[in-house]
CSV table of C-alpha atoms in Angstrom, one decimal:
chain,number,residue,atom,x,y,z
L,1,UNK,CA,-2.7,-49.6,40.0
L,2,UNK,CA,-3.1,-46.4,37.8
L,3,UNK,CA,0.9,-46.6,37.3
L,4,UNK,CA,0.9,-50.1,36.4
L,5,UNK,CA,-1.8,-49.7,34.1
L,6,UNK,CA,0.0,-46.7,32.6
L,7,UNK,CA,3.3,-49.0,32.5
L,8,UNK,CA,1.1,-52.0,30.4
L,9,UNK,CA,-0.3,-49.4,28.2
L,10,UNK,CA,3.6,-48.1,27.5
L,11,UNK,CA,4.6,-51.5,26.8
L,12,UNK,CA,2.2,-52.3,24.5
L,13,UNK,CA,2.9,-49.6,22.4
L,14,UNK,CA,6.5,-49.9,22.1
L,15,UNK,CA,5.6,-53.6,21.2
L,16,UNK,CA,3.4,-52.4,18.7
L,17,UNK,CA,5.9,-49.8,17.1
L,18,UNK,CA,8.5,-52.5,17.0
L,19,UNK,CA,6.1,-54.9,15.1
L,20,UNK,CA,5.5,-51.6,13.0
L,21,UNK,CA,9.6,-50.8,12.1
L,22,UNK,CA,9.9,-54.5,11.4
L,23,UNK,CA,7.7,-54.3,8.7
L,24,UNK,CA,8.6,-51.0,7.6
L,25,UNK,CA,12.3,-52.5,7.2
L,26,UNK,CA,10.8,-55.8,5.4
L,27,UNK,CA,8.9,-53.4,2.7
L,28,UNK,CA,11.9,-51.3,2.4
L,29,UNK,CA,14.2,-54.4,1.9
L,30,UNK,CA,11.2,-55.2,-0.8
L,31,UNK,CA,11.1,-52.1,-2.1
L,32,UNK,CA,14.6,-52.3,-2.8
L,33,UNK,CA,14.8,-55.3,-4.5
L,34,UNK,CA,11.9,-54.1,-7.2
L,35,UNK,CA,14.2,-51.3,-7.4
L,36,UNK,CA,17.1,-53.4,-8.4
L,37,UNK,CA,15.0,-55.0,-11.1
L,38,UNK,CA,14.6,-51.8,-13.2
L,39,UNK,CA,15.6,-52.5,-17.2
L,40,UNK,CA,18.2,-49.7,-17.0
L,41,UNK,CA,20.5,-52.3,-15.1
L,42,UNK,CA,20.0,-55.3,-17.3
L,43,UNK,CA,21.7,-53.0,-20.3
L,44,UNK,CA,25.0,-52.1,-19.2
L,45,UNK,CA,27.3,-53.1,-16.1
L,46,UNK,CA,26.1,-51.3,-13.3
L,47,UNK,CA,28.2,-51.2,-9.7
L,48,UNK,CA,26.3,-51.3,-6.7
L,49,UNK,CA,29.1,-51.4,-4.3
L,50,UNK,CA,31.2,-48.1,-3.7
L,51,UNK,CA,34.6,-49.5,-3.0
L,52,UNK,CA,34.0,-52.1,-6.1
L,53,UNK,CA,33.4,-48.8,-8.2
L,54,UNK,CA,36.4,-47.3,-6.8
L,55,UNK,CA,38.6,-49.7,-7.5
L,56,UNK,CA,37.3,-50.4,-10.9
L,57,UNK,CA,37.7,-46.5,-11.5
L,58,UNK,CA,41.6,-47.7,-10.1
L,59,UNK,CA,42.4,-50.2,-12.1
L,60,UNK,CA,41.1,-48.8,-15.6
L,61,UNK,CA,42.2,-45.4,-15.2
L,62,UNK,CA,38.5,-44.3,-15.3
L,63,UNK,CA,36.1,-41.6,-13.8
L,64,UNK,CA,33.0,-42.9,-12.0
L,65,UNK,CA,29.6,-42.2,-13.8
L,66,UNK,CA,27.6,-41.9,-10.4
L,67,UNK,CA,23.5,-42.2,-10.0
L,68,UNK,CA,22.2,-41.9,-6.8
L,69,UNK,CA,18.5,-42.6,-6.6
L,70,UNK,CA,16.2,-44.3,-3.7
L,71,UNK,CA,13.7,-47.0,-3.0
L,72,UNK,CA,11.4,-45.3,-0.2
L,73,UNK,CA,9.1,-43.4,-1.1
L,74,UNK,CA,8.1,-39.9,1.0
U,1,UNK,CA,34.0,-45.1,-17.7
U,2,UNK,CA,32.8,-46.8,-14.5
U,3,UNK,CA,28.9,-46.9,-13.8
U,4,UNK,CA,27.6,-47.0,-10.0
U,5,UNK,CA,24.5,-47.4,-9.0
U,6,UNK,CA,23.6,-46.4,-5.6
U,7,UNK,CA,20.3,-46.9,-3.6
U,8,UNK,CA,19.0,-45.3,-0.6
U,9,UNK,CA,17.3,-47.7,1.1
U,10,UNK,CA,16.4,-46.5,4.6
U,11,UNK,CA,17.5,-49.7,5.1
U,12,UNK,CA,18.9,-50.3,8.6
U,13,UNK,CA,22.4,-51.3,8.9
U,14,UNK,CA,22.9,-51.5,5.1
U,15,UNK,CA,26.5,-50.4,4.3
U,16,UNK,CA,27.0,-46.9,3.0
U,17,UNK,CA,23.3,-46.3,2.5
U,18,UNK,CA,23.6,-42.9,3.8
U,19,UNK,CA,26.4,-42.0,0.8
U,20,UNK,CA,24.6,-39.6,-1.1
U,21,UNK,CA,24.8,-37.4,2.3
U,22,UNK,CA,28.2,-38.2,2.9
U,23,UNK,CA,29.4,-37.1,-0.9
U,24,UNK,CA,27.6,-33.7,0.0
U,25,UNK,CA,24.0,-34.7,-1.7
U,26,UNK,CA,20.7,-33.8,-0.6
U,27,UNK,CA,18.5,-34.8,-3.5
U,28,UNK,CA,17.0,-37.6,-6.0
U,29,UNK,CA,18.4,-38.1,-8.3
U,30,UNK,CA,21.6,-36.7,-7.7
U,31,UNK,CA,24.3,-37.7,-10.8
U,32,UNK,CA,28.1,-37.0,-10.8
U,33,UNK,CA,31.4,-37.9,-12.1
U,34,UNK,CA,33.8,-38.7,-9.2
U,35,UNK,CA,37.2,-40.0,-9.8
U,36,UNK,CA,38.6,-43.0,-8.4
U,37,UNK,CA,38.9,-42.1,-4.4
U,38,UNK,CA,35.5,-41.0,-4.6
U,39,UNK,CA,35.7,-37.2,-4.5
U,40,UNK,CA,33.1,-35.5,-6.8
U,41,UNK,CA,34.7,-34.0,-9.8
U,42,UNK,CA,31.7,-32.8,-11.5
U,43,UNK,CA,28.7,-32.3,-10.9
U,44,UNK,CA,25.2,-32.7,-13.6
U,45,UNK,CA,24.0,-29.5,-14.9
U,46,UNK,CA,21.3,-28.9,-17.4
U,47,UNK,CA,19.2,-31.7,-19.0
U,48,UNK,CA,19.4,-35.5,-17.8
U,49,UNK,CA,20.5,-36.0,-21.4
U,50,UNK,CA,23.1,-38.0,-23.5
U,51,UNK,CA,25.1,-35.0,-24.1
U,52,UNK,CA,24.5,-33.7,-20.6
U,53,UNK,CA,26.0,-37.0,-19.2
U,54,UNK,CA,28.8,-36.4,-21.7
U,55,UNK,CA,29.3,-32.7,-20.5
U,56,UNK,CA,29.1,-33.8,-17.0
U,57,UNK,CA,32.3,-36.5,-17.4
U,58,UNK,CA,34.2,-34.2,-19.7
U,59,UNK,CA,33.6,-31.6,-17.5
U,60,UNK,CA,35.0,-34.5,-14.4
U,61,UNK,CA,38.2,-35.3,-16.7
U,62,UNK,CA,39.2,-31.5,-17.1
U,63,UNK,CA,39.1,-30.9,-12.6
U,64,UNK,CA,41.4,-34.2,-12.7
U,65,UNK,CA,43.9,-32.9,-15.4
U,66,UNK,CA,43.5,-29.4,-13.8
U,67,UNK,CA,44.5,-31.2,-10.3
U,68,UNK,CA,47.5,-33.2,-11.8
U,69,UNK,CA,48.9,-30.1,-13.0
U,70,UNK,CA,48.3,-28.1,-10.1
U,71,UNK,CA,49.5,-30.7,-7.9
U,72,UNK,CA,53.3,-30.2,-10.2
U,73,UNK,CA,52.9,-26.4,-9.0
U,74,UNK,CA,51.2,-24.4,-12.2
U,75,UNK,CA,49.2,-21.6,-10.7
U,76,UNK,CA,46.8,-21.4,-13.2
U,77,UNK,CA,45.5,-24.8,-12.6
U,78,UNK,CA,45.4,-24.0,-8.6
U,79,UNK,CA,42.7,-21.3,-9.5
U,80,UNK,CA,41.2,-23.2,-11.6
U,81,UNK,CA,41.0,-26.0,-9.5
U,82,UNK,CA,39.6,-23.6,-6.9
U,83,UNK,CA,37.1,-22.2,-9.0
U,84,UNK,CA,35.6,-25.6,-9.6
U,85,UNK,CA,36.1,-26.4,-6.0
U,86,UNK,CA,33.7,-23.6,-5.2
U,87,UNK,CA,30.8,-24.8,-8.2
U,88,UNK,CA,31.2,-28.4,-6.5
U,89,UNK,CA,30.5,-26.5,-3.8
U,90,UNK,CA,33.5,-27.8,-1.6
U,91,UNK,CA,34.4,-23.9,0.3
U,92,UNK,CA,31.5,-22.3,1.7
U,93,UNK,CA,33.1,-20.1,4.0
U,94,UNK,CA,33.0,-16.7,2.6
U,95,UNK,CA,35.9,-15.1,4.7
U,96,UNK,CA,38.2,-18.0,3.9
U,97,UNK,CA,38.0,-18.2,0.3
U,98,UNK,CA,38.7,-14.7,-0.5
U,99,UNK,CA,42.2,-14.7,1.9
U,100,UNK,CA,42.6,-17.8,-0.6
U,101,UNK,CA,41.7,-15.9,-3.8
U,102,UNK,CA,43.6,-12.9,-2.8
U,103,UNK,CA,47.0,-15.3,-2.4
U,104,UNK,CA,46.5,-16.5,-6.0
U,105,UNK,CA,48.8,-15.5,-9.0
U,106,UNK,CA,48.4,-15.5,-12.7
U,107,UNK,CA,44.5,-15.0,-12.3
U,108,UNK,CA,43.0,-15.1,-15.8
U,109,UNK,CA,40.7,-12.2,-16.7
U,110,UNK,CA,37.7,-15.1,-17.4
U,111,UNK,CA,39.0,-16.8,-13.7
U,112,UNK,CA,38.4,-14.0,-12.7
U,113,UNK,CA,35.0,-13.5,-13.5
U,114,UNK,CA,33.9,-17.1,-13.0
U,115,UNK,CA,35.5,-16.5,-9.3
U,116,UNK,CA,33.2,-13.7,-8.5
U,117,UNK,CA,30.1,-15.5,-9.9
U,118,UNK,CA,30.9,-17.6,-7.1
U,119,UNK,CA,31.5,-15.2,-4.5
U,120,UNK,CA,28.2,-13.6,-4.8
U,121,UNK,CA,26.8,-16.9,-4.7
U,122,UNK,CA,28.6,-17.3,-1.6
U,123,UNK,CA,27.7,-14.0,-0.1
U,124,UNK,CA,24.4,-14.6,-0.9
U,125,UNK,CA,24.1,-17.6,1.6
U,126,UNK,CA,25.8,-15.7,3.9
U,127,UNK,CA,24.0,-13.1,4.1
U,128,UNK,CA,20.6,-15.4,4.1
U,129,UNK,CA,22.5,-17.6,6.7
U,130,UNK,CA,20.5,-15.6,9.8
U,131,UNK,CA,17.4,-15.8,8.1
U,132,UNK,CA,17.7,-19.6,7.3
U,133,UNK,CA,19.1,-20.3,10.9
U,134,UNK,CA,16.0,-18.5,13.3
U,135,UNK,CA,13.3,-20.9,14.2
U,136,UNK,CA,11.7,-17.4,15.8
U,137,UNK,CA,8.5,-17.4,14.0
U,138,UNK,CA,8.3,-13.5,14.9
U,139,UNK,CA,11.5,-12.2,13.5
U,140,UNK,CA,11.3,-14.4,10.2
U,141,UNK,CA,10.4,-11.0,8.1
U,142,UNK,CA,12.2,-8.9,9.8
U,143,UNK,CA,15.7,-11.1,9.1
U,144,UNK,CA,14.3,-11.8,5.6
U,145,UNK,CA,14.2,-7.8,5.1
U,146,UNK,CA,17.7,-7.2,6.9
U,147,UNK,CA,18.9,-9.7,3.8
U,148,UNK,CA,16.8,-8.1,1.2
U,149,UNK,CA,18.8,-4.4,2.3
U,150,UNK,CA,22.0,-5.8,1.7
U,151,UNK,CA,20.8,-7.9,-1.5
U,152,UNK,CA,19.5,-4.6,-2.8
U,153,UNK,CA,22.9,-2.6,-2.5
U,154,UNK,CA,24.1,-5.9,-4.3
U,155,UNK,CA,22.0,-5.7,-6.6
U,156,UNK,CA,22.9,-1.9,-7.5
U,157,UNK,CA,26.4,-3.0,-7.8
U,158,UNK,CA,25.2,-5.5,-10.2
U,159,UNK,CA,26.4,-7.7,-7.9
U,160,UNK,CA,23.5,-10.7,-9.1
U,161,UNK,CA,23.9,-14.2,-8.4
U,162,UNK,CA,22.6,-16.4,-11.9
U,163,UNK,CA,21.9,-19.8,-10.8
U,164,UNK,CA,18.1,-19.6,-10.6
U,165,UNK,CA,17.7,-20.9,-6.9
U,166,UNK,CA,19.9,-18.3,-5.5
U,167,UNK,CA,18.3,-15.9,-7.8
U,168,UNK,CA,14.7,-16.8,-7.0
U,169,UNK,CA,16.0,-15.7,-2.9
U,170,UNK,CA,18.1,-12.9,-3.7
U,171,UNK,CA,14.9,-10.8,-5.1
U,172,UNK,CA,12.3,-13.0,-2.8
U,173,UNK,CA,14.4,-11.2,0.5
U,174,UNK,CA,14.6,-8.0,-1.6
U,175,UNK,CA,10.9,-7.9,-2.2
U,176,UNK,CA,10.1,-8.2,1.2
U,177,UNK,CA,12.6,-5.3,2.5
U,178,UNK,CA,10.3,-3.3,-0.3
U,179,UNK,CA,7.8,-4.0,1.8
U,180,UNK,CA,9.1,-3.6,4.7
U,181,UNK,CA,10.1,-0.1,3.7
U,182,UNK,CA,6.6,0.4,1.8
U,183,UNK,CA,9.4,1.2,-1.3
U,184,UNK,CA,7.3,0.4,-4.3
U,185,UNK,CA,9.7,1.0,-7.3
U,186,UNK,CA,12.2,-1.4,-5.7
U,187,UNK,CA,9.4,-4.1,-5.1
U,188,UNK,CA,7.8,-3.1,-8.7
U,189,UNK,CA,11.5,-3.4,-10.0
U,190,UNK,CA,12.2,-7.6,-7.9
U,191,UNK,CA,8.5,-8.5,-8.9
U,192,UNK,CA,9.5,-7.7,-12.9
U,193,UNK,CA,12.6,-9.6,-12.5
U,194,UNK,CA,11.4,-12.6,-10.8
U,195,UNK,CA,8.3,-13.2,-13.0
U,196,UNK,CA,10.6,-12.4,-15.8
U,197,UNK,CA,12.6,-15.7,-14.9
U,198,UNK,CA,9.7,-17.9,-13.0
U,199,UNK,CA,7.0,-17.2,-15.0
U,200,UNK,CA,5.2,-20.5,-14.2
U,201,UNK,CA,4.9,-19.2,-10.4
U,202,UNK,CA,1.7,-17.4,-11.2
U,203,UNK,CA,0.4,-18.3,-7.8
U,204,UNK,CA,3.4,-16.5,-5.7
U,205,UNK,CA,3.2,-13.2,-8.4
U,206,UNK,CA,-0.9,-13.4,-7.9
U,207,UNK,CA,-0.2,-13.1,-4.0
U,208,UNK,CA,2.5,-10.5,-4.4
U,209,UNK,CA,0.6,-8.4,-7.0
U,210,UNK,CA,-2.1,-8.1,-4.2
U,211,UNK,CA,0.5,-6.9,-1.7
U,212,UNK,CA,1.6,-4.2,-3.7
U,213,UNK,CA,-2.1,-2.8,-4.4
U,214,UNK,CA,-2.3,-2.7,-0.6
U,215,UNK,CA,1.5,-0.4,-0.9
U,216,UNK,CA,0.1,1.6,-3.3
U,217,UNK,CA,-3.5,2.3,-2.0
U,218,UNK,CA,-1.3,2.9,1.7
U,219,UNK,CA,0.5,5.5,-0.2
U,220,UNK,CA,-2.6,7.1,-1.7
U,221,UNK,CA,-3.6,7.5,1.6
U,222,UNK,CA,-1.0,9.4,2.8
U,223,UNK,CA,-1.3,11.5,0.4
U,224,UNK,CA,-4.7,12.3,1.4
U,225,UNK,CA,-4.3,12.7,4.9
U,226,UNK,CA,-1.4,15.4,3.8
């Protein structure tokens, strides 16, 4: 009985810490797109996409001006 | 010149949203110039300003014309190349690079120098490497003061890295071999330095300021007992 009880308790949990990753990913997926409204992209041509960037780099005969920042916070 | 804009997202699943790792970063934010396969050519150094940025891609054009002519066979532009491979931080094996270096011909006397600012930078992480790697709570002063012996024959060489990270643990290790040792002109001699180039770290000098009272009053001590 102990065991089973033990086994609900378990499942419940990992239920729970599913529901909580699920909404983790929906506010990072949020966080993201505030992230991607910042005014800095509106006033030049920004790449998101590596291989677009690479083969933009290609075809112009150009060096990639890289920024790498995040969305998450710690 | 090509602008990207990358995002870490934590996002799972999201294509290439662990780049910054792959390219070698581990920070935010982390700018470069890469050319057009995606190798990092230059890295940001100084001030997030307009003429930083500028310095930055100039800096990103000279590695690529420095490439192309290595690439036809000049020698000078293979050192140079591998001079800037080293700041981009692309050979971090000690042991290997200076087989390399000792291959190389036509060595300017500036290469030169610029190569062995990078070799103490890379014998510096070596040396830390045992330190860095224990996860024995018990021997973390003990391997910190094994580095800060060899950091202080460095160091009487002249042998100094500049980049103020490496700095900052060159003289932290020596420091606490001078403890170690109860040597108080050598700690005396790392505490100058490093409050001489972190002087906002008050709290750190406060702490280490008290642990040289306690060397000096040990010594007075001594004496007495004698």
């Amino acid at each position: 009985m102990a065991a089973l009880r033990s086994a609900a308790i378990a499942l419940t949990f990992l239920a729970a810490a599913g529901d909580v990753l699920a909404q983790d990913q929906d506010q990072m997926k949020r966080n993201l797109d505030k992230k991607l409204e910042a005014e800095f992209l509106k006033k030049a041509k920004w790449i998101l996409e590596f291989d677009e960037a690479k083969a933009a780099a290609k075809k112009d005969h150009k060096l990639i001006f890289a920024y790498f920042t995040r969305s998450y916070s710690t | 010149m090509v602008l990207f804009l990358h995002i870490t997202a934590r996002i799972e699943g999201r294509k290439d949203d662990g780049l910054l790792a792959t390219i070698g970063g581990s920070y935010f934010p982390y700018l470069v110039a890469m050319d057009d396969a995606g190798k990092v050519v230059a890295l940001m150094d100084g001030d997030r300003t307009a003429d930083g940025f500028r310095a930055m891609m100039k800096s990103g054009k000279e590695y690529v014309d420095w490439r192309t002519k290595a690439e036809k066979g000049d020698s000078v532009a293979k050192t140079e190349v591998f001079i800037r491979d080293m700041i981009l931080g692309e050979i971090k094996d000690l042991e290997a690079a200076t087989k390399q270096l000792a291959a190389m011909k036509n060595v300017s006397k500036d290469q030169k120098t610029r190569i062995d600012e990078q070799l103490v930078l890379l014998e510096v992480q070596d040396v830390l490497k045992p330190w860095r790697e224990n996860r024995e709570t018990s021997k973390i002063q003990e391997l910190h003061a094994a580095a800060g012996k060899t950091f202080l024959e460095m160091h009487k060489k002249g042998r100094v890295p500049k980049a103020e990270r490496p700095f900052g643990d060159f003289y932290s290790a020596i420091l606490t071999h001078a403890e170690v040792e109860k040597d108080i002109p050598v700690f005396e001699e790392a505490l100058k330095l490093l409050e001489e180039r972190f002087p906002k770290a008050q709290k750190f000098f406060d702490a280490k300021r008290k642990v040289l009272e306690k060397l000096k009053e040990d010594k007075a001590d001594e004496k007495k007992d004698k």
